CSV table of C-alpha atoms in Angstrom, one decimal:
chain,number,residue,atom,x,y,z
A,15,MET,CA,114.4,175.2,-128.5
A,16,ILE,CA,113.9,179.1,-126.6
A,17,GLU,CA,110.8,179.0,-123.7
A,18,LEU,CA,109.5,182.9,-124.3
A,19,THR,CA,106.9,183.5,-121.7
A,20,PHE,CA,104.9,186.8,-121.6
A,21,LEU,CA,104.6,187.8,-118.2
A,22,GLY,CA,102.8,191.0,-118.8
A,23,THR,CA,101.2,192.8,-122.6
A,24,CYS,CA,99.6,195.7,-121.3
A,25,ALA,CA,100.4,200.1,-121.5
A,26,CYS,CA,100.3,201.7,-118.9
A,27,ASP,CA,95.8,201.4,-118.6
A,28,PHE,CA,95.5,198.7,-116.0
A,29,SER,CA,92.0,197.1,-115.4
A,30,LYS,CA,90.9,196.9,-111.5
A,31,LYS,CA,90.0,194.0,-111.6
A,32,LEU,CA,93.6,193.2,-111.1
A,33,GLN,CA,93.0,193.7,-108.0
A,34,ASN,CA,90.1,191.4,-107.2
A,35,GLU,CA,88.8,188.0,-110.0
A,36,PHE,CA,92.7,188.6,-111.5
A,37,LYS,CA,94.8,189.0,-108.7
A,38,ASP,CA,95.9,184.9,-108.8
A,39,CYS,CA,95.5,184.4,-112.0
A,40,PHE,CA,95.6,185.7,-116.2
A,41,ASP,CA,93.2,187.1,-118.3
A,42,LYS,CA,93.5,188.4,-121.5
A,43,ASP,CA,91.3,191.9,-121.1
A,44,ALA,CA,92.6,192.9,-118.0
A,45,ARG,CA,96.3,192.5,-118.7
A,46,ARG,CA,99.7,193.3,-116.8
A,47,ALA,CA,102.8,195.7,-116.8
A,48,SER,CA,104.5,194.7,-119.7
A,49,SER,CA,106.8,191.5,-119.2
A,50,MET,CA,108.5,189.0,-121.3
A,51,MET,CA,110.5,185.7,-119.2
A,52,ILE,CA,113.0,184.0,-121.7
A,53,ALA,CA,114.2,179.9,-120.5
A,54,ASP,CA,113.2,181.7,-117.4
A,55,SER,CA,116.8,183.0,-116.8
A,56,CYS,CA,116.0,186.4,-118.1
A,57,LEU,CA,113.9,188.6,-117.7
A,58,VAL,CA,112.8,191.6,-120.3
A,59,ASP,CA,111.1,195.0,-117.6
A,60,CYS,CA,111.0,194.3,-114.3
A,61,GLY,CA,107.6,196.8,-113.4
A,62,VAL,CA,105.1,197.6,-111.5
A,63,HIS,CA,103.0,193.6,-111.4
A,64,VAL,CA,106.6,191.6,-112.5
A,65,MET,CA,105.9,190.0,-109.1
A,66,ASP,CA,102.5,188.7,-110.0
A,67,SER,CA,102.8,187.8,-113.3
A,68,ILE,CA,105.9,185.3,-111.7
A,69,ARG,CA,104.0,184.2,-108.9
A,70,ILE,CA,101.0,182.7,-111.3
A,71,ALA,CA,103.5,182.1,-114.4
A,72,LYS,CA,104.5,179.3,-111.4
A,73,LYS,CA,108.7,180.6,-112.3
A,74,ASP,CA,110.9,180.2,-110.4
A,75,VAL,CA,112.9,184.4,-108.7
A,76,GLY,CA,116.1,181.6,-108.1
A,77,LYS,CA,117.1,181.0,-111.6
A,78,ILE,CA,116.7,185.0,-112.4
A,79,THR,CA,120.5,185.7,-113.5
A,80,ASP,CA,119.7,189.1,-116.1
A,81,ILE,CA,116.6,191.3,-115.7
A,82,PHE,CA,117.0,193.4,-119.4
A,83,VAL,CA,115.6,197.5,-118.7
A,84,THR,CA,113.6,198.9,-121.7
A,85,HIS,CA,113.6,202.0,-119.9
A,86,LEU,CA,112.8,203.9,-117.0
A,87,HIS,CA,108.9,203.9,-116.2
A,88,TRP,CA,107.2,202.7,-113.4
A,89,ASP,CA,105.5,200.4,-115.4
A,90,HIS,CA,109.2,199.3,-116.5
A,91,TYR,CA,111.6,199.8,-113.6
A,92,ASN,CA,109.8,198.8,-110.4
A,93,ARG,CA,113.7,199.2,-108.2
A,94,ASP,CA,112.3,197.1,-105.4
A,95,HIS,CA,111.0,194.4,-107.4
A,96,VAL,CA,115.1,193.8,-108.8
A,97,ALA,CA,116.0,194.1,-105.0
A,98,LYS,CA,113.1,190.9,-104.5
A,99,ILE,CA,114.6,189.3,-106.9
A,100,ALA,CA,118.4,189.4,-106.2
A,101,GLU,CA,117.4,188.8,-102.6
A,102,ASP,CA,118.8,185.9,-102.2
A,103,HIS,CA,121.3,185.7,-105.7
A,104,LYS,CA,124.0,187.5,-107.9
A,105,VAL,CA,121.2,189.7,-110.5
A,106,ARG,CA,123.0,191.4,-113.8
A,107,LEU,CA,120.7,194.6,-114.7
A,108,TRP,CA,121.4,195.6,-117.9
A,109,VAL,CA,120.7,199.4,-119.1
A,110,ARG,CA,121.4,202.4,-121.1
A,111,GLU,CA,124.2,203.5,-120.9
A,112,ASP,CA,123.0,207.3,-119.3
A,113,ALA,CA,121.0,204.9,-117.4
A,114,ASP,CA,120.1,206.7,-113.8
A,115,ILE,CA,120.0,204.0,-111.3
A,116,GLU,CA,121.4,203.9,-107.9
A,117,PRO,CA,122.9,200.5,-106.3
A,118,ILE,CA,121.2,197.7,-105.4
A,119,ASP,CA,122.2,194.6,-102.9
A,120,ASN,CA,123.7,192.3,-104.8
A,121,VAL,CA,122.6,193.6,-108.0
A,122,GLU,CA,125.6,194.4,-111.4
A,123,ILE,CA,124.1,197.5,-113.1
A,124,LYS,CA,125.6,196.8,-116.6
A,125,LYS,CA,125.4,199.6,-118.6
A,126,MET,CA,125.4,198.8,-122.1
A,127,LYS,CA,126.3,201.5,-124.8
A,128,LEU,CA,123.4,201.8,-128.3
A,129,PHE,CA,124.4,199.2,-130.9
A,130,GLN,CA,127.0,197.2,-129.6
A,131,LYS,CA,127.1,193.6,-128.6
A,132,TYR,CA,127.7,192.0,-125.4
A,133,GLU,CA,127.5,188.8,-124.3
A,134,VAL,CA,125.2,187.9,-122.1
A,135,ARG,CA,126.4,184.1,-121.2
A,136,GLU,CA,127.7,181.6,-124.2
A,137,GLY,CA,125.6,181.8,-126.8
A,138,PHE,CA,124.4,184.5,-125.7
A,139,PHE,CA,123.9,188.2,-127.2
A,140,VAL,CA,121.9,191.3,-127.0
A,141,THR,CA,122.1,194.6,-129.2
A,142,GLY,CA,120.7,197.3,-127.2
A,143,MET,CA,119.2,200.5,-130.0
A,144,VAL,CA,117.6,203.5,-129.5
A,145,ALA,CA,114.0,204.1,-129.1
A,146,ASN,CA,111.6,206.5,-129.7
A,147,HIS,CA,109.8,206.9,-126.3
A,148,ASP,CA,110.6,209.9,-123.7
A,149,VAL,CA,114.4,210.2,-123.5
A,150,VAL,CA,114.5,211.2,-120.2
A,151,THR,CA,113.8,207.6,-119.5
A,152,SER,CA,117.0,206.1,-120.9
A,153,PRO,CA,115.0,204.2,-124.1
A,154,GLN,CA,116.4,201.5,-125.7
A,155,HIS,CA,115.1,198.0,-128.2
A,156,PHE,CA,116.8,194.9,-127.7
A,157,ILE,CA,118.1,192.8,-130.2
A,158,PHE,CA,118.2,188.8,-128.3
A,159,GLU,CA,120.9,186.6,-130.0
A,160,ILE,CA,120.8,182.8,-128.6
A,161,ASP,CA,121.8,179.6,-130.4
A,162,GLY,CA,121.7,181.3,-133.3
A,163,LYS,CA,118.3,182.7,-133.2
A,164,LYS,CA,117.6,186.3,-132.8
A,165,ILE,CA,115.1,188.5,-130.8
A,166,PHE,CA,113.8,191.7,-131.6
A,167,TYR,CA,111.6,193.4,-128.3
A,168,GLY,CA,110.2,196.7,-128.9
A,169,CYS,CA,108.0,198.0,-126.3
A,170,ASP,CA,107.0,201.7,-126.0
A,171,GLY,CA,108.3,203.2,-129.2
A,172,GLY,CA,106.5,205.0,-132.1
A,173,TRP,CA,108.2,203.6,-135.5
A,174,PHE,CA,111.7,203.4,-135.2
A,175,ILE,CA,114.5,206.1,-135.2
A,176,ASN,CA,116.7,206.0,-138.4
A,177,THR,CA,119.7,204.8,-136.9
A,178,THR,CA,117.6,201.5,-135.3
A,179,TYR,CA,116.0,201.2,-138.4
A,180,ASN,CA,119.0,200.9,-140.5
A,181,PHE,CA,120.7,198.6,-138.1
A,182,LEU,CA,117.9,196.3,-138.2
A,183,ARG,CA,118.7,196.1,-142.1
A,184,ASP,CA,119.0,192.7,-143.1
A,185,GLN,CA,119.0,190.9,-139.7
A,186,LYS,CA,116.3,188.4,-140.0
A,187,LEU,CA,114.7,188.3,-137.2
A,188,ASP,CA,113.4,185.5,-136.0
A,189,LEU,CA,110.7,186.5,-133.5
A,190,ALA,CA,109.5,190.4,-133.2
A,191,VAL,CA,108.0,191.9,-130.4
A,192,LEU,CA,106.3,194.7,-131.4
A,193,ASP,CA,104.7,197.9,-129.1
A,194,CYS,CA,101.1,198.2,-130.3
A,195,THR,CA,99.8,200.6,-127.9
A,196,MET,CA,97.4,202.0,-129.5
A,197,GLY,CA,93.7,200.2,-131.5
A,198,ASP,CA,93.0,200.1,-134.8
A,199,TYR,CA,91.9,204.1,-135.6
A,200,ASP,CA,93.4,207.1,-136.4
A,201,GLY,CA,94.4,210.5,-134.8
A,202,ASP,CA,96.3,209.6,-131.2
A,203,PHE,CA,98.3,211.9,-129.7
A,204,ARG,CA,100.4,209.0,-129.0
A,205,ILE,CA,101.8,208.6,-132.2
A,206,GLY,CA,105.4,210.0,-131.1
A,207,GLU,CA,106.1,207.5,-129.5
A,208,HIS,CA,103.6,204.7,-129.7
A,209,ASN,CA,102.2,202.6,-132.3
A,210,GLY,CA,99.4,201.3,-133.9
A,211,ILE,CA,97.6,199.2,-135.7
A,212,PRO,CA,96.6,200.8,-139.2
A,213,MET,CA,101.2,202.3,-138.1
A,214,ILE,CA,101.9,197.9,-138.1
A,215,ARG,CA,100.2,197.8,-140.6
A,216,LEU,CA,102.9,200.2,-142.8
A,217,LEU,CA,106.1,198.8,-141.1
A,218,LEU,CA,105.6,195.1,-141.3
A,219,PRO,CA,106.1,195.2,-145.5
A,220,SER,CA,108.9,198.0,-145.1
A,221,LEU,CA,110.5,196.0,-142.6
A,222,LYS,CA,110.6,192.9,-145.0
A,223,THR,CA,111.8,195.3,-147.4
A,224,ILE,CA,115.1,196.1,-145.7
A,225,ASN,CA,115.6,191.8,-145.0
A,226,ALA,CA,115.4,192.7,-141.0
A,227,ILE,CA,112.0,190.2,-140.9
A,228,GLY,CA,110.6,187.8,-143.7
A,229,ASP,CA,108.0,185.3,-144.5
A,230,ALA,CA,108.1,183.4,-141.1
A,231,THR,CA,109.5,185.5,-138.4
A,232,GLU,CA,106.8,185.2,-136.0
A,233,ILE,CA,105.5,189.1,-134.9
A,234,TYR,CA,103.5,189.5,-131.7
A,235,LEU,CA,102.1,192.6,-130.6
A,236,SER,CA,101.9,193.4,-127.4
A,237,HIS,CA,102.1,196.7,-125.1
A,238,LEU,CA,98.3,197.0,-125.9
A,239,ALA,CA,96.4,199.6,-123.7
A,240,PRO,CA,93.0,197.8,-123.7
A,241,SER,CA,91.3,201.1,-123.1
A,242,LEU,CA,92.1,201.7,-126.7
A,243,HIS,CA,91.7,198.5,-128.8
A,244,LYS,CA,88.9,196.1,-129.0
A,245,PRO,CA,88.6,192.4,-126.7
A,246,HIS,CA,91.4,190.0,-127.3
A,247,ASP,CA,89.5,188.1,-129.5
A,248,GLU,CA,88.4,190.6,-132.0
A,249,THR,CA,92.2,192.0,-131.7
A,250,VAL,CA,93.3,188.8,-132.7
A,251,ARG,CA,91.0,188.6,-135.9
A,252,ILE,CA,92.3,192.2,-136.8
A,253,ALA,CA,95.8,191.6,-136.6
A,254,GLY,CA,95.6,188.2,-138.5
A,255,GLU,CA,94.4,189.8,-141.2
A,256,PHE,CA,98.1,191.5,-141.7
A,257,GLY,CA,100.1,188.7,-140.7
A,258,ALA,CA,100.7,189.2,-136.3
A,259,LYS,CA,99.6,187.9,-133.1
A,260,VAL,CA,98.8,189.6,-130.3
A,261,ALA,CA,100.1,188.9,-127.0
A,262,TYR,CA,98.5,188.0,-123.8
A,263,ASP,CA,99.7,187.2,-120.3
A,264,GLY,CA,100.5,184.3,-119.5
A,265,LEU,CA,101.3,183.0,-123.5
A,266,THR,CA,104.3,181.0,-124.1
A,267,VAL,CA,106.4,180.6,-126.9
A,268,ILE,CA,108.8,178.0,-128.5
A,269,ILE,CA,111.3,179.2,-130.8
């Protein structure tokens, strides 16, 4: 079994309530910067809120061995937080091969070629795929293969670039985390690098057509902008109509 914990599920329109009433707890409508922990030892994205999220989730930074970075925007990558995590032990930082990363003490920077599978440890592999996002931030999506299970993580990226879409063919994912920055309406200018609910409605049947997902695949929406979405409970109802779940800060999933 693999334990996944959503440490943050927000796009970058953070609530001011995080600085006061939700300073020491999670809230489904006052989300922190998107991040996910895998099996307590691997961190996906390490942005502005990650240290608070780790503290609130009662996770041990000393157990983190690997950090996977989707791209270099400040809400997904914070050099000081990476340095803090690696203060007392060695950590590997996995980034796209063209990412401009300054050296950090105790951190081994692993440059990833797109669409190449890397072994993280025995039974654990990662592959990076090109993401449709600001190219100067070296964006990538991930497939994690752990003990025979496949997890897709694709926050910050609109639709799929052709090469990534074709790579997903016949992947038979067990779980997929999809960007859903925008709410349930048409006409948002962010369509070039983010998804909205109408786009997800169209995308899921297409992913089934190419056997990237199936009826048993768990679909979670993350990287939501609260200002563009209805409240969490209403978003859960809307997403449920097309078979998706809505992630929230502190959610733990076991597959």
